[in-house]
Structure formats: C-alpha cells, structure tokens
Short mmCIF file of C-alpha atoms in Angstrom, two decimals:
data_model
loop_
_atom_site.label_atom_id
_atom_site.label_comp_id
_atom_site.label_asym_id
_atom_site.label_seq_id
_atom_site.Cartn_x
_atom_site.Cartn_y
_atom_site.Cartn_z
CA PHE Q 1 3.17 -3.03 -15.90
CA ASP Q 2 1.63 -0.75 -18.42
CA CYS Q 3 1.30 -3.77 -20.80
CA MET Q 4 -0.91 -5.76 -18.36
CA TYR Q 5 -3.61 -3.09 -17.91
CA GLU Q 6 -5.79 -1.11 -20.01
CA ARG Q 7 -4.96 1.85 -17.73
CA SER Q 8 -1.26 2.76 -16.53
CA PHE Q 9 -0.18 1.19 -13.42
CA ASP Q 10 -0.42 4.30 -10.96
CA HIS Q 11 0.88 5.25 -7.33
CA PHE Q 12 -2.74 3.83 -6.01
CA ASP Q 13 -2.29 0.57 -7.53
CA ALA Q 14 1.45 0.28 -6.00
CA LEU Q 15 -0.02 1.35 -2.80
CA LEU Q 16 -2.50 -1.39 -2.79
CA LEU Q 17 0.30 -4.08 -3.94
CA GLU Q 18 2.81 -2.74 -1.33
CA SER Q 19 0.32 -2.68 1.66
CA LEU Q 20 -1.85 -5.63 1.23
CA VAL Q 21 0.40 -8.26 0.14
CA PRO Q 22 2.35 -8.38 3.29
CA LEU Q 23 -1.28 -8.64 5.25
CA PHE Q 24 -2.13 -11.61 2.94
CA LEU Q 25 1.39 -13.34 3.41
CA LEU Q 26 0.66 -13.08 7.26
CA VAL Q 27 -2.77 -14.52 7.06
CA GLY Q 28 -1.52 -17.62 4.77
CA ALA Q 29 1.47 -17.96 7.45
CA TRP Q 30 -1.36 -18.20 10.16
CA VAL Q 31 -3.45 -20.69 8.25
CA LEU Q 32 -0.69 -22.80 7.45
CA THR Q 33 0.82 -22.85 10.98
CA SER Q 34 -2.98 -23.37 12.46
CA ALA Q 35 -3.33 -26.38 10.13
CA HIS Q 36 -0.01 -27.73 11.39
CA LYS Q 37 -1.06 -27.03 14.93
CA MET Q 38 -4.19 -29.12 14.36
CA THR Q 39 -2.39 -32.04 12.63
CA LYS Q 40 0.10 -32.08 15.69
CA HIS Q 41 3.14 -32.53 13.05
CA ALA Q 42 4.76 -29.09 14.19
CA ALA Q 43 5.96 -28.22 17.22
CA ALA Q 44 4.99 -25.05 19.11
CA LYS Q 45 8.50 -24.06 18.47
CA LYS Q 46 8.09 -24.09 14.61
CA SER Q 47 4.99 -21.67 14.72
CA HIS Q 48 6.81 -19.23 16.50
CA ARG Q 49 9.67 -19.40 13.83
CA VAL Q 50 7.00 -18.51 11.24
CA LEU Q 51 6.35 -15.49 12.96
CA GLU Q 52 9.74 -14.53 13.55
CA HIS Q 53 10.48 -14.94 9.63
CA TRP Q 54 7.22 -12.64 8.73
CA LEU Q 55 8.28 -10.18 11.25
CA THR Q 56 11.67 -9.81 10.01
CA ALA Q 57 10.60 -9.29 6.52
CA LEU Q 58 8.04 -7.03 7.31
CA PHE Q 59 10.97 -5.14 9.23
CA LEU Q 60 12.74 -4.80 5.93
CA ILE Q 61 9.97 -3.72 3.84
CA LEU Q 62 8.34 -1.63 6.29
CA PRO Q 63 10.12 1.70 5.16
CA VAL Q 64 8.91 0.82 1.43
CA ILE Q 65 5.31 0.71 2.56
CA SER Q 66 5.43 3.65 5.16
CA ARG Q 67 7.14 5.76 2.32
CA ARG Q 68 4.42 5.02 -0.09
CA VAL Q 69 1.42 5.80 2.18
CA CYS Q 70 2.76 8.82 3.46
CA SER Q 71 3.65 10.25 -0.18
CA SER Q 72 -0.13 9.28 -0.95
CA PHE Q 73 -1.38 12.68 0.64
CA ARG Q 74 0.91 15.19 -1.23
CA CYS Q 75 -0.75 17.17 -4.24
CA THR Q 76 0.99 19.83 -6.31
CA GLY Q 77 -0.93 22.56 -7.84
CA TYR Q 78 -0.83 23.99 -11.17
CA ASP Q 79 -1.92 27.16 -12.91
CA LEU Q 80 -2.69 29.75 -10.30
CA ASN Q 81 -5.92 31.53 -10.76
CA ASP Q 82 -6.66 35.13 -9.99
CA ASP Q 83 -8.52 33.87 -6.73
CA ASN Q 84 -5.33 32.23 -5.44
CA THR Q 85 -6.75 28.35 -6.50
CA PHE Q 86 -5.14 26.09 -8.65
CA SER Q 87 -6.65 24.81 -11.76
CA TYR Q 88 -5.07 21.49 -11.69
CA MET Q 89 -3.98 19.46 -8.81
CA TYR Q 90 -1.88 16.32 -9.10
CA LEU Q 91 -0.25 13.84 -6.79
CA LYS Q 92 3.47 14.96 -6.22
CA THR Q 93 4.92 11.27 -6.82
CA ASP Q 94 2.59 10.47 -9.68
CA SER Q 95 1.62 13.21 -12.04
CA SER Q 96 -0.87 11.01 -13.91
CA LEU Q 97 -2.83 10.96 -10.68
CA ASP Q 98 -5.30 13.89 -10.67
CA CYS Q 99 -5.92 14.94 -7.05
CA THR Q 100 -9.59 16.04 -7.64
CA THR Q 101 -10.94 12.59 -9.17
CA ASP Q 102 -12.95 9.85 -7.00
CA ARG Q 103 -9.93 7.86 -7.38
CA TYR Q 104 -7.75 10.06 -5.78
CA TRP Q 105 -10.01 10.09 -2.55
CA VAL Q 106 -10.40 6.55 -2.56
CA MET Q 107 -6.72 6.50 -2.46
CA PHE Q 108 -6.64 8.96 0.45
CA ALA Q 109 -9.03 6.99 2.50
CA PHE Q 110 -6.98 3.88 1.87
CA ALA Q 111 -3.93 5.23 2.57
CA SER Q 112 -5.26 7.11 5.76
CA ALA Q 113 -6.56 3.71 6.82
CA MET Q 114 -3.03 2.04 6.27
CA VAL Q 115 -1.67 5.00 8.49
CA ALA Q 116 -3.87 3.81 11.18
CA VAL Q 117 -2.56 0.02 10.75
#
C-alpha cells in the first residue's frame, strides 16, 4: 500500500481497516434487510440468514482483529538512559510507529475502544 499513500501504511491504518470494515458491512447488511422487509419482498427467514452469514464471517475474522487490537499496546524501548528511561519507544509490531507521538495515543485510544466492543 505504500505507493498509494504519501506516508507508509502502518499499524494504525491496518487497525482501522480491520476493525471498521466488519462494522460497516454489518450496517450495510442491516440496511439491505430492512429495505427488503419494507418492500415485503423478503421473508423474515431471509433476514435471519444475512445475520447468520455475517456472524459466521465475523467468527472467522475475529482472531485477526483481536490480534491486531491487542498488539497495539506493546511498545519496545531503545537506548536506555542513565535514569533508567528509554530515549526511544516504538511499537513492537511496527517499528515505524513512535510510541511518544500523538498518532500512537490516538491509536491507543481507538484500540482501547475496540477492546470494549
């Protein structure tokens, strides 16, 4: 994805992609089934099948999402100072993401919210 972005595709971008796409697909499936119910072309049984398929797909991709969310909290320190603090802190799964930047803390807050979801 690096050729599509001015900056590289990092862990935060992957976290957003992997956690928000299933939610948008659920909303889309819900809208479609609601539209079918309103036009009375679909039986109630079909609306349950859409939810069944979505839950099956979610069951298959949930480990991927959980792993991405949980790996958003682990930072590794480099260059230990005399006062036992690190000069540099980077995300363990993506060393391009500095754990002292605002971008990391936004990702941290989003990942925390995804743990709650």
